[in-house]
PDB file of C-alpha atoms in Angstrom:
ATOM      1  CA  ILE U   1       7.948  43.926  99.384  1.00 56.00           C
ATOM      2  CA  ALA U   2       9.199  41.459 102.008  1.00 60.00           C
ATOM      3  CA  ALA U   3      11.550  39.811  99.496  1.00 65.00           C
ATOM      4  CA  ASP U   4      12.958  43.213  98.543  1.00 65.00           C
ATOM      5  CA  VAL U   5      13.511  44.102 102.205  1.00 63.00           C
ATOM      6  CA  ARG U   6      15.374  40.794 102.743  1.00 62.00           C
ATOM      7  CA  ARG U   7      17.580  41.416  99.688  1.00 67.00           C
ATOM      8  CA  ARG U   8      18.411  44.903 100.913  1.00 67.00           C
ATOM      9  CA  ALA U   9      19.143  43.608 104.408  1.00 63.00           C
ATOM     10  CA  ALA U  10      21.532  41.026 102.949  1.00 62.00           C
ATOM     11  CA  ALA U  11      23.338  43.716 100.983  1.00 66.00           C
ATOM     12  CA  ASP U  12      23.540  46.027 104.008  1.00 66.00           C
ATOM     13  CA  ALA U  13      24.152  43.408 106.732  1.00 62.00           C
ATOM     14  CA  ALA U  14      27.621  44.738 107.525  1.00 66.00           C
ATOM     15  CA  SER U  15      26.187  48.172 108.322  1.00 70.00           C
ATOM     16  CA  ILE U  16      23.316  46.925 110.518  1.00 76.00           C
ATOM     17  CA  SER U  17      24.191  46.992 114.200  1.00 79.00           C
ATOM     18  CA  LEU U  18      22.571  45.309 117.169  1.00 80.00           C
ATOM     19  CA  PHE U  19      20.847  47.250 119.890  1.00 78.00           C
ATOM     20  CA  GLY U  20      23.356  48.299 122.546  1.00 80.00           C
ATOM     21  CA  GLY U  21      24.051  45.523 125.053  1.00 85.00           C
ATOM     22  CA  ALA U  22      22.423  42.796 122.944  1.00 86.00           C
ATOM     23  CA  GLU U  23      25.593  40.717 122.573  1.00 90.00           C
ATOM     24  CA  ARG U  24      26.330  40.856 126.301  1.00 92.00           C
ATOM     25  CA  LEU U  25      22.708  39.999 127.141  1.00 91.00           C
ATOM     26  CA  LEU U  26      22.666  36.971 124.826  1.00 93.00           C
ATOM     27  CA  ASP U  27      25.982  35.750 126.252  1.00 94.00           C
ATOM     28  CA  THR U  28      24.793  36.143 129.851  1.00 96.00           C
ATOM     29  CA  LEU U  29      21.508  34.358 129.173  1.00 95.00           C
ATOM     30  CA  HIS U  30      23.301  31.534 127.350  1.00 95.00           C
ATOM     31  CA  ARG U  31      25.867  31.080 130.146  1.00 95.00           C
ATOM     32  CA  ASN U  32      22.996  30.865 132.648  1.00 96.00           C
ATOM     33  CA  GLY U  33      21.205  28.121 130.724  1.00 94.00           C
ATOM     34  CA  VAL U  34      18.420  30.233 129.238  1.00 93.00           C
ATOM     35  CA  LYS U  35      17.298  29.058 125.796  1.00 92.00           C
ATOM     36  CA  CYS U  36      17.224  31.942 123.350  1.00 94.00           C
ATOM     37  CA  ALA U  37      15.563  31.798 119.960  1.00 95.00           C
ATOM     38  CA  VAL U  38      15.201  34.185 117.054  1.00 94.00           C
ATOM     39  CA  VAL U  39      12.047  34.518 114.999  1.00 92.00           C
ATOM     40  CA  SER U  40      12.481  36.892 112.101  1.00 88.00           C
ATOM     41  CA  SER U  41      10.887  37.687 108.803  1.00 82.00           C
ATOM     42  CA  ASN U  42      14.436  38.093 107.564  1.00 83.00           C
ATOM     43  CA  SER U  43      16.491  35.117 106.355  1.00 85.00           C
ATOM     44  CA  GLU U  44      18.516  33.102 108.865  1.00 91.00           C
ATOM     45  CA  ALA U  45      21.693  33.914 106.930  1.00 90.00           C
ATOM     46  CA  ASN U  46      21.016  37.652 107.287  1.00 88.00           C
ATOM     47  CA  VAL U  47      20.179  37.297 110.974  1.00 91.00           C
ATOM     48  CA  ARG U  48      23.363  35.329 111.671  1.00 93.00           C
ATOM     49  CA  ARG U  49      25.434  37.833 109.675  1.00 89.00           C
ATOM     50  CA  VAL U  50      24.072  40.755 111.697  1.00 89.00           C
ATOM     51  CA  LEU U  51      24.413  38.931 115.028  1.00 92.00           C
ATOM     52  CA  GLY U  52      27.962  37.833 114.334  1.00 91.00           C
ATOM     53  CA  ALA U  53      29.361  34.408 115.163  1.00 93.00           C
ATOM     54  CA  GLU U  54      29.609  34.889 118.935  1.00 93.00           C
ATOM     55  CA  ALA U  55      26.095  36.232 119.489  1.00 94.00           C
ATOM     56  CA  ALA U  56      24.589  33.744 117.011  1.00 95.00           C
ATOM     57  CA  GLY U  57      26.301  30.985 118.998  1.00 95.00           C
ATOM     58  CA  ALA U  58      24.310  32.023 122.067  1.00 96.00           C
ATOM     59  CA  VAL U  59      21.039  31.427 120.201  1.00 96.00           C
ATOM     60  CA  SER U  60      19.657  27.894 120.497  1.00 94.00           C
ATOM     61  CA  LEU U  61      16.958  28.037 117.827  1.00 95.00           C
ATOM     62  CA  PHE U  62      16.217  30.056 114.710  1.00 95.00           C
ATOM     63  CA  ASP U  63      12.934  30.254 112.792  1.00 93.00           C
ATOM     64  CA  CYS U  64      13.476  32.767 110.041  1.00 90.00           C
ATOM     65  CA  GLY U  65      11.816  33.809 106.836  1.00 83.00           C
ATOM     66  CA  ALA U  66       8.480  34.306 108.595  1.00 62.00           C
ATOM     67  CA  GLY U  67       5.855  36.104 106.582  1.00 69.00           C
ATOM     68  CA  LEU U  68       4.977  39.555 107.782  1.00 65.00           C
ATOM     69  CA  PHE U  69       2.012  38.151 109.727  1.00 69.00           C
ATOM     70  CA  GLY U  70       3.170  34.598 110.550  1.00 81.00           C
ATOM     71  CA  LYS U  71       5.104  35.073 113.776  1.00 88.00           C
ATOM     72  CA  ALA U  72       2.525  33.573 116.164  1.00 92.00           C
ATOM     73  CA  LYS U  73       2.732  30.270 114.294  1.00 92.00           C
ATOM     74  CA  ARG U  74       6.537  30.411 114.452  1.00 91.00           C
ATOM     75  CA  PHE U  75       6.499  31.242 118.179  1.00 94.00           C
ATOM     76  CA  ARG U  76       4.313  28.192 118.853  1.00 94.00           C
ATOM     77  CA  ARG U  77       6.600  25.962 116.795  1.00 92.00           C
ATOM     78  CA  LEU U  78       9.754  27.184 118.551  1.00 93.00           C
ATOM     79  CA  MET U  79       8.243  26.824 122.017  1.00 95.00           C
ATOM     80  CA  LYS U  80       7.320  23.241 121.157  1.00 95.00           C
ATOM     81  CA  ARG U  81      10.817  22.500 119.785  1.00 93.00           C
ATOM     82  CA  ALA U  82      12.396  24.035 122.891  1.00 92.00           C
ATOM     83  CA  GLY U  83      10.022  22.242 125.252  1.00 94.00           C
ATOM     84  CA  VAL U  84       9.026  25.527 126.865  1.00 94.00           C
ATOM     85  CA  ALA U  85       5.504  26.533 127.843  1.00 96.00           C
ATOM     86  CA  SER U  86       4.110  29.899 126.813  1.00 96.00           C
ATOM     87  CA  ALA U  87       3.912  30.871 130.497  1.00 96.00           C
ATOM     88  CA  GLU U  88       7.730  30.462 130.644  1.00 95.00           C
ATOM     89  CA  THR U  89       8.368  32.474 127.489  1.00 95.00           C
ATOM     90  CA  ILE U  90       9.029  36.138 126.884  1.00 95.00           C
ATOM     91  CA  CYS U  91       9.187  37.457 123.336  1.00 94.00           C
ATOM     92  CA  ILE U  92      11.274  40.579 122.853  1.00 91.00           C
ATOM     93  CA  GLY U  93      10.560  42.468 119.662  1.00 89.00           C
ATOM     94  CA  ASP U  94      11.068  45.707 117.841  1.00 85.00           C
ATOM     95  CA  GLU U  95       7.628  46.006 116.229  1.00 86.00           C
ATOM     96  CA  GLN U  96       4.048  46.071 117.437  1.00 89.00           C
ATOM     97  CA  ARG U  97       3.252  42.900 115.490  1.00 89.00           C
ATOM     98  CA  ASP U  98       5.870  41.069 117.588  1.00 90.00           C
ATOM     99  CA  MET U  99       3.936  41.974 120.742  1.00 93.00           C
ATOM    100  CA  GLU U 100       0.660  40.939 119.122  1.00 93.00           C
ATOM    101  CA  ALA U 101       2.089  37.559 118.088  1.00 93.00           C
ATOM    102  CA  ALA U 102       3.404  36.950 121.618  1.00 96.00           C
ATOM    103  CA  HIS U 103      -0.016  37.805 123.054  1.00 96.00           C
ATOM    104  CA  ALA U 104      -1.690  35.440 120.553  1.00 96.00           C
ATOM    105  CA  VAL U 105       0.357  32.496 121.870  1.00 97.00           C
ATOM    106  CA  GLY U 106      -0.004  33.400 125.551  1.00 97.00           C
ATOM    107  CA  ALA U 107       3.600  34.539 126.026  1.00 97.00           C
ATOM    108  CA  ALA U 108       4.806  37.672 127.768  1.00 97.00           C
ATOM    109  CA  SER U 109       6.353  40.351 125.591  1.00 95.00           C
ATOM    110  CA  GLY U 110       8.739  43.222 125.790  1.00 93.00           C
ATOM    111  CA  ALA U 111      10.026  45.798 123.362  1.00 89.00           C
ATOM    112  CA  VAL U 112      13.550  46.888 122.588  1.00 83.00           C
ATOM    113  CA  ARG U 113      14.313  50.542 122.570  1.00 73.00           C
ATOM    114  CA  PRO U 114      17.416  52.028 120.995  1.00 63.00           C
ATOM    115  CA  VAL U 115      19.843  53.600 123.451  1.00 58.00           C
ATOM    116  CA  ARG U 116      20.621  57.200 122.553  1.00 57.00           C
TER     117      ARG U 116
END
């Protein structure tokens, strides 16, 4: 199922849009020296395609292709690569399992909500 979802996302990448304000937020964080990372069960190529070159350029680290239940492991690995403690990390996600993975590694979490 996950492989099929990734294939469909690749085919539809041009029609997938970011949450409102995401590009501006990533740019502001990057300009202020905040390390941003993306952990996704989707492929890095799909993530970069959806983000676009400018927003992807504001992301320091990518760990993509995570299994549906492997995000905690990926969060730990990225925090280590970035040299950032879990107490200094906030994981922003769009699914409950993102919040659960953040909790499992001792990081704060927040959820995105589409602007209507």
